[in-house]
XYZ file of C-alpha atoms in Angstrom:
481
model
C -9.876 31.054 18.846
C -8.156 34.173 17.579
C -7.207 35.820 14.300
C -3.832 37.417 13.689
C -2.644 39.608 10.808
C 1.092 39.269 10.162
C 3.488 40.755 7.610
C 6.352 38.568 6.366
C 9.858 39.138 5.125
C 11.209 38.708 1.588
C 13.369 35.657 0.927
C 15.271 35.341 -2.320
C 12.778 34.562 -5.082
C 9.765 34.138 -2.766
C 7.904 37.036 -1.187
C 5.327 36.507 1.566
C 3.004 39.488 1.316
C 0.661 38.821 4.251
C -0.813 36.065 6.380
C -4.031 35.539 8.341
C -4.061 32.972 11.183
C -6.991 31.260 12.855
C -6.162 29.195 15.948
C -8.273 26.345 17.357
C -8.172 24.571 20.701
C -9.574 21.261 19.408
C -7.274 19.211 17.122
C -7.789 19.812 13.383
C -7.841 16.951 10.883
C -8.465 18.082 7.302
C -9.882 20.853 5.148
C -11.189 21.524 1.648
C -11.676 24.702 -0.352
C -14.637 25.580 -2.569
C -13.745 28.016 -5.318
C -17.325 29.051 -6.143
C -18.137 30.258 -2.629
C -14.537 31.075 -1.620
C -15.160 29.033 1.509
C -12.961 26.697 3.550
C -14.640 23.680 5.151
C -12.615 22.565 8.144
C -12.987 19.270 10.018
C -11.755 18.900 13.575
C -12.497 16.502 16.393
C -16.193 17.055 17.268
C -16.657 20.069 14.954
C -17.191 21.104 11.332
C -16.483 24.757 10.469
C -16.948 26.952 7.431
C -14.515 29.863 7.099
C -14.267 32.846 4.823
C -11.131 32.033 2.817
C -10.087 35.680 2.566
C -9.657 36.500 6.252
C -10.433 33.123 7.927
C -13.403 34.425 9.897
C -15.652 31.596 11.088
C -19.001 31.610 9.306
C -20.525 28.458 10.799
C -19.651 25.988 13.532
C -21.434 22.618 13.800
C -20.887 20.668 17.010
C -20.730 16.906 16.333
C -19.997 15.776 19.878
C -22.037 12.597 20.412
C -24.601 12.447 23.200
C -24.024 8.719 23.386
C -21.257 6.835 21.635
C -21.206 3.078 21.324
C -18.043 3.112 19.246
C -15.794 1.143 21.568
C -13.062 1.349 18.941
C -12.352 4.823 20.297
C -11.129 3.363 23.560
C -7.362 3.835 23.757
C -6.691 0.135 24.290
C -8.904 -0.917 21.384
C -7.332 0.972 18.489
C -3.797 2.010 17.659
C -1.631 3.044 14.742
C -1.847 0.385 12.096
C 1.649 -1.020 12.337
C 4.509 -0.270 14.747
C 6.921 -0.714 11.849
C 5.501 2.222 9.857
C 5.021 5.783 11.090
C 2.199 8.049 9.919
C 3.005 11.537 11.260
C -0.277 13.257 10.329
C -2.281 10.951 12.614
C 0.275 10.644 15.419
C -1.283 13.507 17.431
C -4.789 11.985 17.575
C -5.935 10.482 20.868
C -8.996 8.183 20.777
C -11.759 9.097 23.221
C -15.178 7.557 23.644
C -16.909 10.979 23.679
C -15.282 12.185 20.459
C -16.230 12.218 16.799
C -13.323 12.004 14.353
C -13.638 13.013 10.717
C -12.745 10.297 8.188
C -13.722 11.833 4.830
C -14.383 15.386 3.608
C -15.335 16.118 -0.022
C -17.134 18.764 -2.076
C -20.112 17.165 -3.841
C -21.671 19.558 -6.358
C -22.863 22.427 -4.140
C -22.688 20.428 -0.932
C -20.197 18.884 1.496
C -19.899 15.156 2.148
C -18.765 14.472 5.718
C -18.088 10.968 7.070
C -17.010 10.298 10.645
C -16.385 7.615 13.248
C -19.825 8.230 14.747
C -22.220 5.285 14.639
C -19.271 2.900 14.160
C -18.259 4.552 10.889
C -21.825 4.602 9.625
C -22.366 8.337 9.864
C -22.097 10.190 6.548
C -23.832 13.501 6.051
C -24.454 15.786 3.105
C -24.437 19.409 4.265
C -24.966 22.749 2.569
C -21.904 24.695 1.484
C -23.648 27.919 2.395
C -24.553 27.336 6.038
C -23.668 23.692 6.776
C -27.344 22.787 7.152
C -27.989 19.042 7.100
C -29.379 17.916 3.736
C -29.106 14.148 3.753
C -27.875 11.344 5.996
C -26.651 7.850 5.216
C -26.446 5.157 7.879
C -24.455 2.703 5.751
C -20.976 1.924 7.012
C -18.572 3.630 4.629
C -15.467 4.336 6.723
C -13.409 2.830 9.518
C -14.344 3.242 13.178
C -10.764 4.174 14.053
C -9.386 7.725 13.637
C -6.029 6.252 12.570
C -7.565 4.708 9.443
C -8.986 7.551 7.316
C -10.658 6.817 4.008
C -9.344 8.029 0.667
C -11.984 9.069 -1.841
C -12.622 11.196 -4.894
C -15.526 11.916 -7.239
C -15.619 10.969 -10.873
C -16.196 14.191 -12.766
C -18.150 12.486 -15.535
C -20.303 9.895 -13.778
C -20.875 11.377 -10.325
C -19.585 8.245 -8.652
C -17.709 8.235 -5.357
C -14.592 6.035 -5.543
C -13.669 5.106 -1.986
C -10.809 3.113 -0.443
C -10.607 1.954 3.171
C -7.947 0.660 5.498
C -9.265 -1.750 8.115
C -8.870 -1.637 11.868
C -8.476 -5.347 12.556
C -10.078 -5.007 15.990
C -13.122 -3.006 14.988
C -14.117 -3.141 11.330
C -16.163 -6.102 10.080
C -14.608 -7.607 6.980
C -17.832 -7.839 4.955
C -19.352 -4.483 5.891
C -16.705 -2.192 4.426
C -15.106 -3.150 1.082
C -11.448 -2.326 0.514
C -12.460 -0.293 -2.562
C -15.977 0.541 -3.690
C -17.889 2.648 -6.170
C -20.922 4.384 -4.680
C -23.752 6.325 -6.255
C -24.637 9.895 -5.302
C -28.206 9.724 -6.601
C -30.971 10.769 -4.230
C -32.723 7.413 -4.100
C -29.642 5.293 -3.409
C -27.396 7.857 -1.746
C -23.936 6.352 -1.099
C -25.107 2.823 -1.851
C -22.620 0.456 -3.451
C -23.336 0.172 -7.168
C -24.983 -3.123 -8.083
C -23.986 -4.713 -11.384
C -26.404 -6.813 -13.449
C -29.238 -5.568 -11.269
C -31.808 -7.055 -13.584
C -30.492 -10.568 -13.023
C -31.313 -13.009 -10.267
C -29.678 -12.575 -6.854
C -27.088 -15.256 -7.642
C -26.065 -13.452 -10.831
C -25.733 -10.013 -9.274
C -22.391 -8.538 -8.255
C -21.228 -5.252 -6.783
C -18.704 -2.611 -7.821
C -16.271 -3.481 -5.037
C -12.855 -4.952 -4.278
C -12.138 -7.075 -1.199
C -9.211 -9.049 0.150
C -9.527 -12.725 -0.633
C -10.282 -13.842 2.933
C -10.771 -12.539 6.443
C -7.389 -13.875 7.644
C -5.616 -11.351 5.448
C -7.291 -8.464 7.287
C -5.068 -9.290 10.265
C -2.000 -10.576 8.434
C -1.668 -8.377 5.328
C -0.453 -4.784 5.778
C -2.352 -2.482 3.368
C -2.800 1.264 3.875
C -4.294 3.659 1.303
C -2.606 7.068 1.043
C -3.972 8.916 -2.005
C -6.302 8.600 -4.986
C -7.023 10.384 -8.265
C -8.462 9.780 -11.730
C -7.348 10.343 -15.291
C -9.871 9.967 -18.093
C -11.678 6.656 -17.459
C -9.146 5.148 -15.039
C -9.065 5.347 -11.221
C -5.703 5.294 -9.419
C -4.841 4.727 -5.748
C -1.479 4.794 -3.957
C -0.694 2.470 -1.054
C 1.896 1.350 1.453
C 1.602 -2.423 1.661
C 3.392 -5.715 2.006
C 4.899 -7.391 -1.000
C 2.802 -10.129 -2.558
C 1.948 -12.909 -0.086
C 3.908 -15.367 -2.261
C 6.925 -13.041 -2.648
C 10.163 -14.346 -1.029
C 10.196 -11.186 1.136
C 6.462 -10.914 1.607
C 6.702 -8.912 4.846
C 8.808 -6.192 3.235
C 6.833 -2.961 2.833
C 6.711 -1.080 -0.443
C 4.813 1.669 -2.214
C 2.396 0.626 -4.936
C 0.229 2.404 -7.451
C -2.910 0.608 -8.620
C -5.438 1.251 -11.323
C -8.815 -0.048 -12.453
C -11.294 0.941 -15.136
C -14.293 3.114 -14.347
C -16.641 0.726 -16.092
C -19.890 0.072 -14.271
C -20.469 -3.122 -16.238
C -17.902 -5.272 -14.413
C -16.419 -5.648 -10.946
C -13.274 -3.704 -10.028
C -11.065 -6.782 -9.812
C -11.538 -7.593 -13.528
C -9.464 -4.550 -14.558
C -7.333 -4.271 -11.427
C -3.535 -3.878 -11.834
C -0.866 -2.770 -9.368
C 2.867 -2.111 -9.631
C 5.568 -0.835 -7.216
C 6.566 2.835 -7.213
C 10.006 4.114 -6.178
C 11.858 7.429 -5.949
C 15.590 7.364 -6.632
C 17.777 4.587 -5.259
C 16.961 5.019 -1.577
C 13.402 6.327 -1.242
C 10.818 3.564 -1.373
C 8.188 4.591 1.181
C 5.518 7.092 0.174
C 4.364 9.624 2.780
C 1.843 11.605 0.766
C 1.127 12.590 -2.831
C -0.659 15.151 -4.958
C -1.817 14.925 -8.572
C -1.987 18.031 -10.769
C -4.758 17.568 -13.373
C -3.612 20.656 -15.283
C -0.006 19.492 -15.579
C -0.990 15.790 -15.541
C 1.861 15.061 -13.130
C 1.838 13.062 -9.898
C 4.124 14.390 -7.129
C 5.096 12.334 -4.093
C 7.062 12.716 -0.872
C 9.055 9.553 -0.154
C 11.010 8.439 2.899
C 14.087 6.201 3.053
C 12.847 4.342 6.125
C 9.597 3.053 7.559
C 10.437 4.429 11.008
C 10.194 7.926 12.482
C 12.946 10.436 13.211
C 15.757 7.940 12.920
C 19.285 9.244 12.842
C 19.473 8.480 9.127
C 15.946 9.517 8.130
C 15.773 11.518 4.900
C 13.148 12.358 2.289
C 12.900 13.052 -1.423
C 10.311 14.457 -3.810
C 9.699 12.736 -7.127
C 7.333 13.439 -9.995
C 5.734 11.101 -12.529
C 3.973 12.179 -15.689
C 0.686 10.479 -16.448
C 2.307 9.239 -19.676
C 4.984 7.354 -17.707
C 2.338 5.893 -15.388
C 0.182 4.717 -18.296
C 3.232 3.262 -20.051
C 4.222 1.261 -16.949
C 0.749 -0.245 -16.651
C 0.652 -0.895 -20.400
C 3.879 -2.894 -20.232
C 2.540 -4.891 -17.277
C -0.668 -5.757 -19.158
C 1.243 -6.596 -22.330
C 3.770 -8.820 -20.548
C 1.057 -10.939 -18.944
C -1.839 -10.936 -21.430
C -0.101 -10.630 -24.803
C 3.297 -12.248 -24.143
C 2.149 -14.707 -21.478
C 5.222 -14.131 -19.294
C 5.413 -14.443 -15.527
C 2.670 -14.823 -12.944
C -0.305 -12.611 -12.139
C 0.662 -12.322 -8.472
C -1.605 -10.448 -6.033
C -2.430 -13.493 -3.986
C -4.095 -11.263 -1.377
C -6.886 -10.612 -3.882
C -7.143 -13.849 -5.856
C -5.236 -17.151 -6.138
C -2.083 -16.670 -8.209
C -1.767 -18.282 -11.651
C 0.725 -18.222 -14.518
C 0.081 -15.599 -17.187
C -1.255 -16.988 -20.453
C -0.950 -15.300 -23.832
C -4.263 -14.298 -25.366
C -4.091 -14.645 -29.138
C -7.107 -12.357 -29.485
C -5.191 -9.451 -27.929
C -2.754 -8.591 -30.698
C -3.118 -4.897 -30.042
C -3.943 -3.067 -26.816
C -3.717 0.632 -25.989
C -2.406 2.408 -22.916
C -5.867 2.716 -21.357
C -6.878 -0.846 -22.078
C -10.000 -2.125 -20.324
C -11.340 -5.652 -20.917
C -14.640 -6.168 -22.673
C -17.593 -7.138 -20.552
C -17.871 -10.539 -22.246
C -14.104 -11.280 -22.352
C -14.114 -14.602 -20.493
C -10.412 -15.207 -21.262
C -9.169 -12.068 -19.527
C -6.931 -12.842 -16.549
C -7.262 -10.745 -13.424
C -6.008 -9.185 -11.228
C -2.477 -8.487 -12.493
C 0.579 -7.425 -10.511
C 4.187 -6.772 -11.414
C 7.342 -6.787 -9.282
C 9.050 -4.385 -11.678
C 8.704 -0.865 -10.308
C 7.853 2.416 -11.953
C 11.090 4.188 -11.081
C 11.994 7.851 -11.013
C 15.787 7.757 -10.984
C 16.380 11.444 -10.228
C 14.431 13.050 -7.362
C 13.529 16.709 -7.683
C 15.144 17.374 -4.310
C 16.331 15.538 -1.197
C 15.842 16.599 2.438
C 18.196 15.330 5.145
C 16.679 17.125 8.153
C 15.786 14.842 11.078
C 12.049 15.472 10.721
C 9.089 13.832 9.034
C 7.753 15.575 5.939
C 3.961 15.552 5.874
C 2.459 17.673 3.066
C 3.184 19.000 -0.410
C 1.734 21.546 -2.828
C 2.907 22.595 -6.290
C 2.551 25.937 -8.061
C 3.366 25.630 -11.773
C 4.720 28.673 -13.520
C 6.186 29.278 -16.945
C 9.215 26.954 -17.249
C 9.409 26.607 -13.464
C 7.668 25.285 -10.364
C 7.276 26.592 -6.850
C 7.092 23.743 -4.346
C 5.760 23.991 -0.798
C 6.537 21.237 1.738
C 5.494 20.877 5.391
C 6.837 18.759 8.248
C 5.818 17.508 11.696
C 7.798 20.266 13.468
C 5.650 22.986 11.915
C 8.205 24.068 9.297
C 7.082 25.232 5.856
C 9.758 24.883 3.155
C 9.406 26.882 -0.065
C 11.665 26.709 -3.109
C 11.649 26.903 -6.887
C 12.940 24.012 -8.955
C 15.144 26.418 -10.896
C 16.879 27.435 -7.654
C 16.773 24.435 -5.287
C 19.810 25.568 -3.325
C 17.846 28.434 -1.780
C 15.009 27.193 0.419
C 12.786 29.463 2.495
C 11.933 28.062 5.945
C 9.203 29.340 8.223
C 8.305 27.560 11.459
C 5.020 27.488 13.355
C 5.968 26.301 16.873
C 4.219 23.287 18.425
C 2.477 22.417 15.166
C 2.291 19.555 12.690
C 1.587 20.673 9.117
C -1.201 18.423 7.848
C -2.056 19.832 4.432
C -1.267 22.630 1.970
C -3.625 24.057 -0.632
C -3.116 26.756 -3.263
C -6.161 28.888 -4.085
C -6.875 31.704 -6.548
C -3.615 31.213 -8.396
C -2.723 33.577 -11.188
C 0.115 32.019 -13.129
C 0.517 35.001 -15.427
C 1.188 37.240 -12.389
C 3.125 34.536 -10.582
C 0.893 35.009 -7.556
C -0.599 32.402 -5.263
C -2.646 32.198 -2.089
C -1.494 29.327 0.108
C -3.680 27.744 2.790
C -1.698 25.960 5.494
C -3.451 23.483 7.797
C -1.743 22.382 10.994
C -3.097 20.385 13.907
C -4.034 23.620 15.703
C -4.396 26.452 13.167
C -5.248 27.509 9.626
C -3.102 30.077 7.821
C -3.794 32.028 4.656
C -0.536 33.196 3.070
C -0.276 35.415 0.030
C 2.914 34.584 -1.868
C 4.540 36.010 -4.965
C 7.517 34.960 -7.069
C 9.839 37.879 -7.685
């Protein structure tokens, strides 16, 4: 490992003031930044690091190499990319190995770090100190997939201290009933990471859990469903997926992007408020690569691809944005069409048998964040819609023969600075007010995995950008001129 200090050139409206680099020999997977301690937590194969965010010096290094590993899913012939018809560039460089531990989830939890890995067949989750990475707590429940190609997507509810977690299954390795597709888990000391039980005071037959599962085990093998991103707004959880169309759709094997939502009510199961709709970007971009939600701007940004394959001769990408108001309106219209107007079918046969929508005379008025009452026995669930939330005009289109992999947004007064990475190690930087001038900087032999802005000062139009590739971390100081 080595640190480099590099000065950068000025390009148009973007100035790169300086950059620190930290190189690693073991493949990197993901990172997070803690503002209070100004620390980067970095997950790689077999290691967890803490770095000083200012100069990227390594503060702590925890070796997670297993002494014994019974996770046979890490054998090369036992696990593979989820579907040969869809390419996921940020996991393409991973090579399963029986003596390796792959990170599956990395989150800041209060003043600690939650780390989940493939160790113990996906049953190894640890809570470690932000200060020195000391082990604080361990959970042996299976939370994540055993395969490094199937990372979990999770986020914490700011109000209720609940972990909302989604999982993609490895059909060869992950037991259907051990890991729910979506679950809500408590962070309390006594029941750390346990699935929340509903109606806990009732008899065992009356109890239920805060989970969502596919309707039967056959669908684990036959139904393509991959979670890409998750976020919350007020009392609603949202996840973004690449998945097949409904199992009863005429083109059920066609892949599409969907956004789903459910209420953060701990008095009913997830499926009772579950709704999903397709999401598209322009006329040609239907396949989401990655996304990022800005809570301050209340805007969801996504990178979309025009094909499910990789590096085709006609591969191109686009960036689209969706305000939270447009997202809420789309879900509102879906609820209203089915529950108030009684039009169409519920769909979503992979979760529950499909039925015709029926008008509920008791629902004359519903709001944009509608959640059913606990005792509403007439409520129909889950609900799907074939009509997409469309963004007709992309922010920008890219026609380079590469795969875009990461995005970050820096909002300024009446403008935005957008950073985009690809699987050839190129960082693109541009402002929406001047999209014809794009700065390009390439890190050879690298795949950009993630981008994160830290210590932004909008009034000074300054930003510190962290760049994570498969083999290095960079800290770039940027300024808009």
